[in-house]
Amino acid sequence: MNTPALIMMVTVEVIVTLLTGWFFYKVLTIKPKQEPDSFSENDDVVR
Amino acid sequence: MASNTESWGSRVGLVLAMAGNAVGFGNFLRFPVQAVQNGGGAFIIPYLVSFLVMGIPLLFIEWSSGRYGGKYRHHSTPFILQTMDKRWIWKYVGVFGIFSNIAIAAYYCYMESWTMSYIIHSVIGTFDGMSQGAVAGFFTNYLDVNTSTTGIPYEALVFFVLCIALNTWILSRGISSGIEKVAKIGVPLLIVFGIFLAVKGITLKAGHNGAVNDGTVGLNFLWTPDFSSLANPKVWLAAAGQIFFTLSVGMGSIQCYASYLKKKDDVALNAMSAGWMNEFVEIVLGSAIIIPIAIGYLGIDKVVELTNIGGLGLGFRTMPYLFEQWGPILSAVAGTAFFGLLFFAGITSSLAMGTPGMGFMMDEFKWTRKKSAVAFGVVVMLLGLPTIFFFSQGVFDEYDYWAGTISLVVFALLESILFAWIFGMKKGWREITSGADIKVPLFYRFVIKYITPVALLLVFFGALIRPVNDDWSQLSLRGWKLHNESIIGQLQHKGLGPNTHWFSNSFYAEASGVVDSVYRTGSKHFIRTSAVDSKGQLKSRVYQYEPLKHQLVVEENDVVMAGQAVYTGNVVNRVFYLDMARLLLLSVFLLISLLVYFAWNKRRREGRIRR
């Protein structure tokens, strides 16, 4: 690959991958809000 | 009586469902073709700028207005928009958010059904030993509903009905037990399939298995920046258009999914996570599959030629042949992975298209989820049939243009004005940041208020008055020639040539040329005329005729001029099918508007509207 193409590809793909990973990591790790929240799987009582 | 009190099972499920909604065929088939046609690596600059100033703001607007409407138990855009401003017009603007989903689902499910069929054909080895022409011909035959490629009569129709039945069944199971479960399986699987194919694509070696180029030649071609293209408005409009369609904004499905969130729950981080996940699939995976593999086997010139017929052609007419070069077992695996990833990309989107209409019927007319899902399936099937039976007459493309392109731009433009200027940025910003798990940069308040509506206006006017050859330098007060695909050009049926009447006694040549072939494929008869264009390229036109109804008035080697009769008899012109398709779409829009009117009256009678 030529240098400009390689720089463009690597820069863009690294930034996009890191941001995707970072936001999804936050989604996975942020503490759930106090009940009642929007999600049924973490409810104490089955609806 | 039913009440729409469903919820998402988990936050991860919601984000994957939203990402699945956004990830579609376009990520793998449209994006790389757009990049190739618009400056290669430089295309990514306007593309990312559009994502930042138009994509992310629209995600914030749609997520937060959906959650806002959900507080009032609205799960579709007509009454979500009405809660944001009491003026009557907004509930009819919100009709776009149901209409476009249903109309897009009608042809999208058809494409989804192709992937189901192609998975089976890849597994049973239908493409084994086929030439490139035979694989392309297979797709043409597949689209001809009267031709069976497997011995199953009306195969395209059978797979279409199966696909709709599957969508209906999943939708009838509900948000968390249906849509969310499919997203939790489908999105990770499509990423795995995508990684497998991307690795195969990038590691292609010239000389192995018939490859003529390394996989990196395709990447080089795709990513080499042509910075001069940044000065071309066409490139910016193409990038803005791609961002628009890839994120599934302007459809009403994001609002519907977000309406099942509670007031205190986050929308900002969820929107960013789902949006960036779509970008990862599009930029990282989407760019590393069809272009590197196709250039690896066919070379750059051939692929440039193929990209002119669009990503769909490249994906379905060419990829099975290229996978065949990897041997029978690996080709079956690659075919299953490729069409499998397209299938999961498709179904996670088509399921999202089902929810706004269903949500509306459940909210307003107290239908059960099952009844709403069946009604959605039946409507989509009926609306989809013309795209199958009259595919070659352009009905499929007509749906895609009006429902899948223009409606989205119009709706997004209006909703951004409502959110930023009528609902107001004070309340709007509060909605975006309320419960947010990330700090939303303050400049987005400015971007949402000024930049996004202006960008959308530019996209809309760009589509309205697009000049021929995308040459924006010819714009002047004295007028300019419009592109056939501009909105005005489409309304005027530009590009259809002299055959402007629904019915006529003669069919006239659309362009000048020499009749170089009168031939038959299967049961169909064709005349082909060819001429060399101003760029020195041979351009052909193919006209279908029916020997029992039509009499040819030209023969091979005749020179025909544009507007000269090619055959006579009872002719039903393409313009008839296109106008009928438009009429059908307009009827659906009006019918939904009528339902909204009934629902509003019902609410008034029940005292649920304060006047």
XYZ file of C-alpha atoms in Angstrom, chain B residues 81-607:
527
model
C -44.052 14.877 17.534
C -47.470 16.076 18.679
C -46.287 16.008 22.310
C -43.412 18.281 21.332
C -45.688 20.861 19.751
C -49.475 20.984 19.927
C -50.042 22.283 16.388
C -52.044 19.778 14.335
C -49.550 19.599 11.495
C -46.922 17.688 13.469
C -48.923 14.515 13.812
C -49.147 14.417 10.015
C -45.435 15.122 9.675
C -45.019 12.152 12.009
C -46.815 9.980 9.440
C -43.461 9.853 7.614
C -42.135 7.893 10.587
C -44.606 5.079 9.965
C -44.933 5.350 6.203
C -41.242 5.119 5.334
C -40.779 2.077 7.577
C -43.610 0.166 5.956
C -42.683 1.167 2.405
C -38.975 0.453 2.924
C -39.751 -2.881 4.605
C -41.711 -3.868 1.478
C -38.621 -3.909 -0.742
C -36.047 -4.398 2.018
C -37.599 -7.735 3.009
C -37.327 -8.721 -0.652
C -33.564 -8.064 -0.564
C -33.382 -9.881 2.761
C -35.068 -12.862 1.129
C -32.340 -12.906 -1.557
C -29.755 -13.396 1.185
C -31.762 -16.305 2.646
C -31.875 -17.936 -0.749
C -28.181 -17.263 -1.455
C -27.165 -18.820 1.867
C -28.922 -22.006 0.811
C -27.399 -21.880 -2.674
C -23.943 -21.348 -1.159
C -24.376 -24.350 1.146
C -25.720 -26.735 -1.509
C -23.050 -25.658 -3.990
C -25.287 -24.162 -6.695
C -22.492 -21.838 -7.812
C -19.873 -24.605 -8.073
C -18.162 -24.471 -11.438
C -20.212 -21.517 -12.704
C -18.542 -18.856 -14.829
C -18.777 -15.206 -13.801
C -21.418 -14.657 -16.470
C -23.421 -17.640 -15.250
C -23.405 -16.331 -11.651
C -24.572 -12.916 -12.891
C -27.210 -14.638 -15.035
C -28.343 -16.638 -12.017
C -29.214 -13.399 -10.210
C -31.046 -12.043 -13.264
C -33.043 -15.282 -13.476
C -33.703 -15.208 -9.749
C -35.274 -11.769 -10.072
C -37.476 -13.021 -12.891
C -40.252 -14.449 -10.763
C -41.297 -16.891 -13.496
C -37.870 -18.508 -13.628
C -36.897 -21.053 -10.996
C -33.237 -21.466 -10.112
C -33.782 -24.450 -7.802
C -36.864 -26.117 -9.137
C -39.025 -24.353 -6.540
C -41.739 -22.592 -8.546
C -41.874 -18.848 -7.958
C -38.738 -19.160 -5.842
C -38.240 -15.409 -5.322
C -41.811 -15.129 -4.094
C -41.502 -18.164 -1.814
C -38.406 -16.776 -0.098
C -40.023 -13.350 0.182
C -43.072 -14.827 1.940
C -40.815 -16.923 4.203
C -38.805 -13.836 5.083
C -41.912 -11.852 5.979
C -43.280 -14.757 7.999
C -40.025 -14.886 9.975
C -40.091 -11.135 10.614
C -43.746 -11.298 11.654
C -43.117 -14.161 14.056
C -40.173 -12.388 15.713
C -42.113 -9.123 15.975
C -45.077 -10.935 17.516
C -42.801 -12.151 20.331
C -42.255 -8.597 21.488
C -39.408 -6.204 22.178
C -37.298 -8.143 24.671
C -38.253 -11.708 23.697
C -38.153 -11.120 19.936
C -36.253 -8.123 18.603
C -33.681 -7.947 21.400
C -32.879 -11.666 21.265
C -32.314 -11.524 17.511
C -30.064 -8.462 17.945
C -28.035 -10.171 20.674
C -27.375 -13.106 18.337
C -27.359 -11.317 14.978
C -25.096 -8.341 15.612
C -22.189 -10.281 17.177
C -22.518 -12.969 14.500
C -22.425 -10.484 11.648
C -19.318 -8.911 13.174
C -17.665 -12.344 13.401
C -18.625 -13.145 9.784
C -17.390 -9.693 8.762
C -14.018 -10.167 10.491
C -13.580 -13.582 8.846
C -14.275 -12.180 5.363
C -12.207 -9.044 5.966
C -9.200 -11.161 6.981
C -9.685 -13.335 3.898
C -9.990 -10.241 1.723
C -6.932 -8.448 3.053
C -4.721 -11.541 2.978
C -5.463 -12.454 -0.651
C -2.239 -13.198 -2.483
C -1.792 -12.649 -6.204
C -1.270 -15.974 -7.975
C -3.074 -18.033 -5.336
C -6.448 -19.515 -6.289
C -6.599 -17.412 -9.435
C -6.168 -14.035 -7.711
C -4.559 -11.427 -9.964
C -3.867 -8.900 -7.194
C -3.033 -8.905 -3.496
C -5.914 -7.913 -1.214
C -3.958 -4.810 -0.276
C -4.293 -3.530 -3.869
C -8.016 -3.113 -3.219
C -7.350 -1.373 0.096
C -4.823 0.866 -1.609
C -7.369 1.738 -4.276
C -10.079 2.412 -1.712
C -8.007 4.407 0.769
C -5.670 6.451 -1.456
C -6.900 9.985 -0.882
C -7.737 12.249 -3.785
C -7.857 15.547 -1.890
C -8.971 17.480 -4.972
C -12.353 15.748 -4.613
C -12.933 17.687 -1.380
C -13.719 20.773 -3.450
C -16.499 18.956 -5.281
C -20.007 19.464 -3.772
C -20.999 16.084 -5.216
C -18.594 14.350 -2.838
C -19.983 16.205 0.179
C -23.553 15.438 -0.792
C -22.686 11.793 -1.362
C -20.986 11.625 2.055
C -23.909 13.318 3.802
C -26.302 10.971 2.008
C -24.316 7.914 3.062
C -24.258 9.026 6.718
C -27.946 9.606 6.548
C -28.845 6.188 5.208
C -26.351 4.209 7.209
C -27.639 5.455 10.561
C -31.321 4.799 9.774
C -32.172 8.334 10.858
C -35.228 10.096 9.476
C -37.235 6.900 9.622
C -38.968 6.966 13.000
C -37.646 3.586 14.134
C -35.058 5.087 16.519
C -37.787 7.143 18.238
C -39.886 4.016 18.554
C -37.090 1.952 20.167
C -36.158 4.847 22.487
C -39.782 5.385 23.520
C -39.525 2.264 25.663
C -36.934 4.020 27.863
C -37.795 5.661 31.145
C -37.272 9.374 31.766
C -34.222 9.019 33.982
C -32.392 6.558 31.739
C -29.514 7.576 29.514
C -29.873 8.331 25.823
C -26.589 10.142 25.109
C -24.170 7.259 25.733
C -26.531 4.720 24.195
C -26.845 6.831 21.033
C -23.069 7.242 20.762
C -22.411 3.562 21.378
C -24.937 2.366 18.780
C -23.846 5.041 16.287
C -20.133 4.287 16.566
C -20.798 0.542 16.402
C -22.452 1.157 13.050
C -19.431 3.191 11.946
C -17.077 0.381 12.985
C -19.035 -2.126 10.897
C -19.176 0.251 7.942
C -15.665 1.698 7.893
C -13.543 -1.106 9.296
C -15.416 -4.168 8.034
C -17.395 -2.748 5.123
C -14.294 -1.398 3.423
C -12.338 -4.635 3.775
C -14.660 -7.121 2.096
C -16.114 -6.617 -1.368
C -13.617 -4.159 -2.835
C -10.383 -5.986 -1.819
C -11.816 -9.374 -2.823
C -13.291 -8.122 -6.103
C -10.119 -6.254 -7.100
C -8.058 -9.253 -6.030
C -9.751 -11.389 -8.682
C -11.073 -8.994 -11.289
C -8.639 -6.085 -11.275
C -9.307 -2.396 -10.739
C -10.809 -1.533 -14.153
C -13.408 -4.264 -14.011
C -14.399 -3.347 -10.446
C -14.736 0.343 -11.350
C -17.036 -0.761 -14.172
C -19.010 -2.975 -11.777
C -19.377 -0.239 -9.162
C -21.289 1.760 -11.759
C -24.082 -0.795 -11.536
C -24.069 -0.379 -7.730
C -23.221 -2.428 -4.677
C -26.146 -4.773 -5.059
C -24.885 -5.921 -8.426
C -21.389 -6.400 -7.055
C -22.660 -8.347 -4.031
C -25.105 -10.691 -5.706
C -23.832 -10.934 -9.289
C -20.134 -11.206 -8.536
C -19.255 -12.283 -4.987
C -20.496 -15.923 -5.266
C -18.226 -16.390 -8.296
C -15.241 -14.949 -6.414
C -15.845 -17.183 -3.392
C -15.859 -20.162 -5.768
C -12.159 -19.519 -6.400
C -11.449 -20.645 -2.826
C -12.543 -24.243 -3.444
C -15.836 -26.007 -2.662
C -15.646 -26.062 1.140
C -14.252 -22.597 1.763
C -16.563 -21.108 -0.853
C -19.572 -22.597 0.955
C -18.281 -21.172 4.259
C -17.508 -17.767 2.727
C -20.831 -17.629 0.882
C -22.677 -18.501 4.077
C -20.677 -15.916 6.028
C -21.184 -13.168 3.431
C -24.883 -13.695 2.823
C -25.314 -14.577 6.507
C -23.899 -11.230 7.550
C -26.122 -9.497 5.011
C -29.079 -11.464 6.337
C -28.439 -10.459 9.952
C -27.751 -6.872 8.882
C -31.055 -6.953 7.022
C -33.275 -8.629 9.574
C -32.160 -6.452 12.484
C -33.146 -3.471 10.321
C -36.434 -4.852 9.002
C -37.530 -5.727 12.544
C -36.971 -2.099 13.506
C -39.148 -1.086 10.558
C -41.997 -3.118 11.946
C -42.134 -1.518 15.363
C -43.402 2.051 14.652
C -46.525 0.938 12.790
C -47.196 -1.777 15.352
C -46.613 0.639 18.216
C -49.123 3.032 16.664
C -51.865 0.390 16.317
C -51.229 -0.883 19.855
C -51.226 2.610 21.381
C -54.172 4.052 19.500
C -56.452 1.162 18.677
C -55.454 -1.208 21.491
C -54.455 -3.969 19.113
C -52.503 -6.887 20.545
C -48.870 -7.228 19.553
C -49.650 -10.416 17.649
C -52.454 -8.800 15.664
C -50.286 -5.761 14.929
C -47.395 -7.976 13.787
C -49.649 -9.983 11.455
C -51.137 -6.760 10.055
C -47.609 -5.423 9.445
C -46.632 -8.661 7.695
C -49.715 -8.643 5.457
C -49.348 -4.965 4.516
C -45.644 -5.335 3.783
C -46.262 -8.430 1.697
C -48.995 -6.765 -0.371
C -46.923 -3.636 -0.823
C -43.850 -5.699 -1.687
C -45.479 -7.790 -4.426
C -45.222 -5.064 -7.108
C -41.478 -4.802 -6.429
C -41.163 -8.515 -7.194
C -43.439 -8.785 -10.205
C -42.409 -5.484 -11.784
C -38.776 -5.374 -10.669
C -37.462 -4.956 -14.218
C -39.917 -2.092 -14.818
C -38.236 -0.115 -12.049
C -40.828 -0.403 -9.259
C -38.209 -1.550 -6.735
C -36.016 1.482 -7.456
C -39.042 3.767 -7.347
C -39.866 2.623 -3.804
C -36.248 3.066 -2.812
C -36.120 6.586 -4.227
C -39.304 8.037 -2.732
C -39.704 6.035 0.478
C -36.107 5.054 1.159
C -34.408 8.297 0.199
C -36.525 11.416 -0.170
C -38.962 10.689 2.686
C -36.065 10.262 5.113
C -34.473 13.573 4.178
C -37.799 15.448 4.405
C -38.689 13.899 7.763
C -35.248 14.464 9.275
C -35.256 18.078 8.122
C -38.674 18.743 9.649
C -37.950 16.929 12.902
C -34.669 18.783 13.349
C -36.507 22.115 12.889
C -39.199 21.013 15.342
C -36.645 19.906 17.918
C -34.265 22.845 17.690
C -36.576 25.750 16.897
C -40.089 24.900 18.053
C -39.672 22.498 20.937
C -36.649 24.665 21.618
C -33.030 23.963 22.457
C -33.547 24.743 26.144
C -35.948 21.827 26.556
C -34.203 19.848 23.837
C -30.813 20.074 25.507
C -32.385 19.075 28.819
C -33.860 15.994 27.139
C -30.519 15.011 25.600
C -28.523 15.455 28.796
C -31.102 14.191 31.280
C -29.831 10.937 32.788
C -26.796 11.045 30.491
C -23.940 8.734 31.405
C -21.475 10.849 29.419
C -20.905 14.553 29.262
C -22.324 15.755 25.966
C -20.041 18.450 24.508
C -21.765 21.839 24.741
C -20.965 22.718 21.134
C -23.577 20.177 20.094
C -26.194 22.616 21.377
C -25.020 25.042 18.696
C -24.612 22.305 16.086
C -28.131 20.950 16.632
C -29.666 24.406 16.481
C -27.853 25.807 13.451
C -25.587 23.387 11.630
C -27.761 20.261 11.420
C -30.886 21.928 9.967
C -28.747 23.843 7.470
C -26.860 20.672 6.492
C -30.182 18.874 5.997
C -31.533 21.786 3.954
C -28.460 21.568 1.728
C -28.927 17.820 1.314
C -32.584 18.355 0.419
C -31.944 21.161 -2.070
C -28.986 19.230 -3.440
C -31.344 16.359 -4.197
C -34.031 18.713 -5.538
C -31.936 20.523 -8.122
C -29.021 18.142 -8.681
C -27.397 19.053 -12.009
C -26.624 16.597 -14.759
C -23.269 14.775 -14.322
C -23.173 16.285 -10.801
C -21.460 19.281 -12.348
C -22.336 22.010 -9.837
C -20.311 24.598 -11.713
C -23.079 24.848 -14.350
C -25.598 26.281 -11.838
C -26.680 29.744 -12.996
C -29.685 32.047 -12.880
C -30.389 31.132 -16.498
C -31.008 27.542 -15.445
C -29.168 24.267 -15.851
C -29.764 20.714 -17.010
C -31.081 18.551 -14.219
C -29.800 15.122 -13.277
C -32.259 12.320 -14.019
C -32.189 11.390 -10.332
C -32.862 14.891 -9.014
C -36.285 15.209 -7.385
C -37.509 17.511 -10.137
C -35.986 15.230 -12.760
C -37.760 12.237 -11.264
C -41.073 14.084 -11.131
C -40.640 14.953 -14.801
C -39.657 11.367 -15.645
C -36.388 12.589 -17.104
C -34.341 9.730 -18.474
C -37.299 7.781 -19.791
C -36.785 9.284 -23.218
C -39.611 9.430 -25.719
C -41.836 6.754 -24.123
C -43.758 9.181 -21.952
C -47.279 7.766 -22.346
C -48.631 4.937 -20.217
C -49.881 3.063 -23.274
C -48.925 3.439 -26.906
C -48.839 1.632 -30.244
C -45.078 1.888 -30.637
C -42.019 1.647 -28.470
C -39.392 4.245 -29.323
C -35.608 4.000 -28.918
C -34.431 5.856 -25.803
C -31.038 6.633 -27.325
C -29.421 6.571 -30.739
C -27.285 3.572 -31.647
C -26.830 0.490 -33.775
C -28.973 -2.601 -33.237
C -26.161 -5.014 -32.459
C -28.222 -7.898 -31.139
C -31.734 -9.334 -31.217
C -31.686 -12.224 -28.795
C -33.572 -14.410 -26.375
C -32.781 -15.357 -22.750
C -35.061 -18.062 -21.394
C -38.560 -17.059 -22.364
C -37.689 -13.386 -22.768
C -36.821 -11.562 -25.973
C -34.558 -8.521 -26.200
C -33.165 -5.977 -28.629
C -29.865 -4.322 -27.801
C -28.631 -1.062 -29.271
C -25.140 0.276 -28.649
C -23.312 3.509 -29.256
C -20.004 5.041 -28.197
C -20.529 7.936 -25.756
C -18.592 11.201 -25.468
C -16.046 9.523 -23.162
C -15.345 6.853 -25.747
C -17.164 4.129 -23.812
C -19.599 1.726 -25.430
C -23.065 2.246 -23.936
C -25.826 -0.249 -24.589
C -29.582 -0.109 -24.135
C -31.615 -3.290 -23.877
C -35.315 -3.293 -24.680
C -37.540 -6.240 -23.934
C -40.338 -7.149 -26.319
C -42.913 -9.915 -26.640
C -43.082 -11.547 -30.089
C -46.737 -12.520 -29.650
C -47.754 -8.899 -29.006
C -45.141 -6.847 -30.799
C -43.747 -6.564 -34.293
C -40.115 -5.511 -34.687
C -39.571 -2.674 -37.153
C -35.783 -2.801 -36.939
C -33.308 -5.582 -37.488
C -29.685 -6.280 -36.620
C -27.156 -3.688 -37.827
C -29.862 -1.038 -38.379
C -29.011 2.424 -37.127
C -31.798 3.784 -34.914
C -32.151 7.333 -33.744
C -33.524 8.314 -30.331
C -37.293 8.557 -30.689
C -37.450 6.173 -33.651
C -39.884 3.229 -33.369
C -38.221 -0.064 -32.440
C -41.337 -2.216 -32.342
C -45.079 -1.732 -32.688
C -48.102 -3.323 -31.019
C -49.807 -2.814 -27.681
C -47.093 -1.283 -25.529
C -47.348 -0.657 -21.789
C -44.510 1.739 -21.056
C -42.309 1.781 -17.974
C -43.759 5.156 -17.011
C -47.083 3.407 -16.285
C -45.487 1.124 -13.675
C -43.559 3.995 -12.128
C -46.662 6.159 -11.820
C -48.632 3.257 -10.347
C -45.849 2.694 -7.799
C -45.971 6.384 -6.836
C -49.734 6.274 -6.586
C -49.520 3.210 -4.367
C -46.980 4.876 -2.059
C -49.050 8.043 -1.923
C -52.142 5.976 -1.067
C -50.295 4.303 1.791
C -49.205 7.701 3.110
C -52.759 9.047 2.911
C -54.188 5.922 4.520
C -51.808 6.256 7.487
C -52.711 9.961 7.705
C -56.366 8.955 7.865
C -55.612 6.486 10.663
C -53.790 9.241 12.530
C -56.822 11.488 12.080
C -59.134 8.742 13.446
C -56.769 8.130 16.349
C -56.683 11.838 17.174
C -60.517 12.016 17.119
C -60.667 8.935 19.299
C -58.312 10.546 21.782
C -60.432 13.686 21.771
C -63.619 11.717 22.396
C -61.934 9.892 25.256
C -60.796 13.212 26.753
